[in-house]
Structure formats: structure tokens, C-alpha cells
Amino acid sequence: MGNFMVFLITMLLFSYLSQEKVWVYFTDKGIRTDEERKEALKRAKEGLSKRAIKRRLMTRSPENVVDYSDIPVYEQYIREIEARGGRFCVASKWLNAGTFVIPSHKKNKIIDLPFVKKMKPVRRFGARITEEKKGIDYGEGETQIKLLGLDKVHSKGYIGKGILIGILDTGYKKDLHPALKDINIIAEHDFISNDSLAKYDENDTIDMGNNHQIEHGSHMLSLMGARATGQLVGAAFGADFAIARTELMYRLPNDDRDIITEEDWWIAGVEFLDSVGVDIISSSLGYKEWFDSTNYKYEDMNGNTTPMTVVASMCIGKNILLVNAIGNVKNSARPDTCIKAPADADSILACGGVDENGNWYWQGNSGSAIGPPYDQVGLEERTRWKPDVCGPWFGYVANPWWRPGDETNRPYSVTGGTSCATAMIAGASACILSGHRKDGEGWDARKLRNVILKTASRSGNPNDTSGYGIPDTYKALYYEKPMVFPSPFEEDRILYSSPNPFIPSDGQPLQIYYRLVNNTSVMNVYIFTLSGRLVKELKKYNIALGNGYIEWDGKDEGRNPVASGIYICLLETRTGKSVGKIAVVR
């Protein structure tokens, strides 16, 4: 029996190793007539959201709002390959290609099909994540905000409102953490499990049973969208978000963490985010090592070779700014060992990392990857620099597993990498764009990128470690007069209490008046003694903006009348805290 099991396992392993996941590129999309082409383009347009169409119309004429790249892959070609032993995985309309798992002995039959243009392996790579435990009250996140000048932009009211940011990452969890729960997510999809939920699902086993699948994505989401005044405030806390889960996290035996993704997951995520209408995409990948023997060479990092790079370069033509991590590296800072796709793409923002003093981050034997891309090697007149810009290497982030009352876990922690820089720069880009785009008019993605480069700290002297330097969000915002003029950011606050002094024996409840200026799902009001003891917690849900009040009957949580004295009233919402005093007289 033992020998049979060894034989069976050996055969299964041989079967696995003798098949390969490959890209199959097609010669066409099965369209034979002009009428078929017109009908296909019509259906492609119907597949875009109204927001996506409005975004594209900023740089395209109405008759060209969709093009050949938006027409789906021809289904019959997929069926033909399946009939010859290929297992279909993902289709990319932008590349006119599909990914299939194909047994090695059947590849020749497929490559010889008349509609097959070429075949190449799907790359799978990992991103090592290292974590270090370390006007608006930004709390411990103040350094990362001020490094990009976001505090000055926020004070003017530019917080990313009206901008939709897409995220490619590991998924998220936000239901209970006070910094995460009110972030507005309008669309999501899981391209690993192929379902509509990118958020945490306790029945989802794709994280290999260790429940770390949502950590990295939640960290990046908190860097952009967190709203917990005094603790953590995101770079673009007024923006909306769409999330594509395209990366898989698991723990290694030495307790390091790896993120694994495959090219087709990432490309499918980009096309999904385009269809829902995102303005900016944040793709945060860290230290990257290919997991197979078919590594891309440095020569391939030329801006037009890898499938991910080709798709990344197409984003700008569809009026999307892609912000992508250049990557983290160990042991070497040579470009031939560290620059990875799609950071080599043209017309994106590839982000490196700097320390709190604005210096290129390199400590010990690890740090932020450098350029140049291969096509720029040896040129006297350089046309491209990688990274394009740099942001904060370290990020103060929310722990998605923490919830109020949890004394085991910490609510926040510090993590590091070019992924943090990417999320922060994507958020900063959204704040800039929120001042220069309204109702399908204003700056397009190319203009936004150019202004960020022109106003960055090394704009006149780019180099291979920092690119054009650190973006100056304030300078970029006022590079031209904004077309949107929000009110300066205002926090929710207590106005007054009435009657004050409060005499419970009169039979009338105390009314605590407040002003809400920011959307929130729940408002908490806490009553404390002067010694700091909590006597009562009041909650109010689905609150309208503007002035209102909440009532207190003068009793504690046990329904006992409180004693005479001075009490502290604390109002708390996702955007701030406000304190007032109450005098109780018996």
C-alpha cells in the first residue's frame, strides 16, 4: 500500500510539473465585417460604467470612446483551446489574449492553430513584506502626511472628494476598526477566487488558512482612506474606492510574509477597475522574486515587453493614472537585479521610498529599488527615469483585526516598503485631481502626471535613486488655479448643551447640540466624570448633516441617577473629536 501511495503521489507531481500556465495571444477577435465591428464596439461601450465613459471622454471624441482593445476576446477561440486540453483561466481584452493551463505535450497542437499569434509563460512573482513595530490631528501618521505636503492641501478642503481610486492588492477588512469602517467602497472583485467579494470572508480558504490574506490590502487602504482623527488620517480620506483582489498573502516558515500574484490576475484587475470608472489605480508591490526559472531579464525591463507593462502603459490612454511600486530589494541596489515589471512602464508613476528626512531609503542590505530601465542604459539624453517619484518608505497603518475592547492586538502599527510610498502618492494624486476635475472636465491623467513631476523636489535634476523626487502636493495643486473650491476642512463638533446647568429633577432631558459636516454612519457621545470614569455612552445612527442634538436623561449605564458635579461630554465621529462640559445639579 505504501509503495502504491508513493507511486500515486509521484505521478500526480509529474502531471503537475508537466503542465504550464501560459498566455495565448490571438491574431484577431473573430470579427469579419464592419457591421460586426460596429456591433462589438457598441457592446463594449455598454460594458463601461457612466463614470468610465465620462472619464474617457475627457481625452477622446464620442465616436472613439471605445476602441478595438475594449472588444472582448473571441469566445470561440477559447473553446477551441479548451477542446484541445487547455484549462481556461483569465481573458484580457486589452492584450487580446487568454491564460490557460496546458499540458506540455499539447502545446504544439495549440500553437499551430491559425488564430494563435504566440504563446508565452505566465509569470508568477512574490513580494516580501517586512513590518517594523514602531488644522487635522494626524496622530502618529503625521510624518507621512507632511512629507508630501498633504496637511496644507487638506486644510484647504482638498481631500480627494469626487475621485475614485482603484486598488490592486490582497483584499481588505474594515467592518469594525474605527479608522476603516466608514471608508466608501463602491465596487470590488476577487480575481483569485473569482467572486464579487474582495473583503474578508471567513469561509474563504485561499489564504492557506492563516487569515493574513487581508492585511496588506487593509494597510494600503488605511494609508489612503483612514478617518480617525488623532490616530490615523489617510492621504485622500474624502475619496471613494474600488478594490480588486489580485494578490495572495501567506506566511513562510521563518514568519516572513510573501505576496504572490500572477500576471493574468493583475491584468484582469486593471481592466475591471477601468470598467467601473476609476481615475487613479494604486498597485502596491514590494520586494519581488520570480517563482519560476523563466525570470524576466533586465533587458525585458524596457517599457514594452512584459504583458503587465504593456497593460500598465495603456492606462494613460484610457485616462487613468497608474501609481505602482518600483519594489523593495535586498543585498544589491543594481538595476539589473531589482527593477521589475510593471514599474518599467511609460506614463505611470513608479514609486520609490525615502526616509522621514526625504533621503533615498537604504539600510543595511535592503531598501528601495533603483533604475534605470534597460532602454535608457548608456544614453546621454535620458527620456525616462525610474523611479518616477518617491514617497514615505514607512507607513503608520491600521490593524484590520483590531476592534474596540481588544486588549491583545494593537490598533495601529508601522510597516515599510515602496508599497507605502505608492499608496501615499496615489492618495496625494487624488487630492490634487479633486481640485482640477469636475463633471468630466479639467485635468486628464497625463496632465496630472506631468504636473506632479514638474513640481517634485528633484524636477530639475532627476536621478536613478529618487527619480524626480518627492511630490509637493501643495505646489502641484496650485500649479494652475483650481477649478473646484471646497470649504476649508471642518471637523464635526459639539456646539453647546441645554439646559446647562442640567437639573434632572425638572423632568426634562439634557439636549447636547452638535454640528456634523462630514458623512458618518455612527456618532458616539461619551459622558465622563472629571476623574475620567465613563458613566454613559450614547449612540446615534444614520445622522443627517448639519445641526442636531442627542438627549441624555442624567443616568449612568446601570440606569442610576448620576451625582451632582461637572461632567465631560465627548463627541466622536470618524473625522474628529469634540469636548464640552456639563454641570449636573441635584
XYZ file of C-alpha atoms in Angstrom, residues 13 16 18 29 45 117 155 223 244 262 303 305 332 365 374 387 402 415 444 525 531 548 573 582:
24
model
C 3.540 15.522 -9.115
C 1.515 18.937 -12.270
C 4.344 18.676 -16.972
C -11.202 38.965 -32.218
C -19.380 50.688 -24.610
C -0.410 34.519 -32.682
C -6.519 72.432 5.244
C -2.917 54.870 4.219
C -9.605 44.222 -6.947
C 0.113 36.089 -11.376
C 8.790 49.625 -21.099
C 7.889 43.775 -23.298
C 22.019 44.751 -4.093
C 21.302 45.357 2.884
C 17.005 48.986 -19.705
C 11.576 55.502 -10.105
C -8.371 45.077 15.957
C 5.083 48.853 8.134
C -6.673 64.463 -17.626
C -21.228 60.685 22.659
C -11.658 61.735 37.077
C -28.805 68.363 15.572
C -17.137 60.622 14.706
C -21.958 69.741 31.611
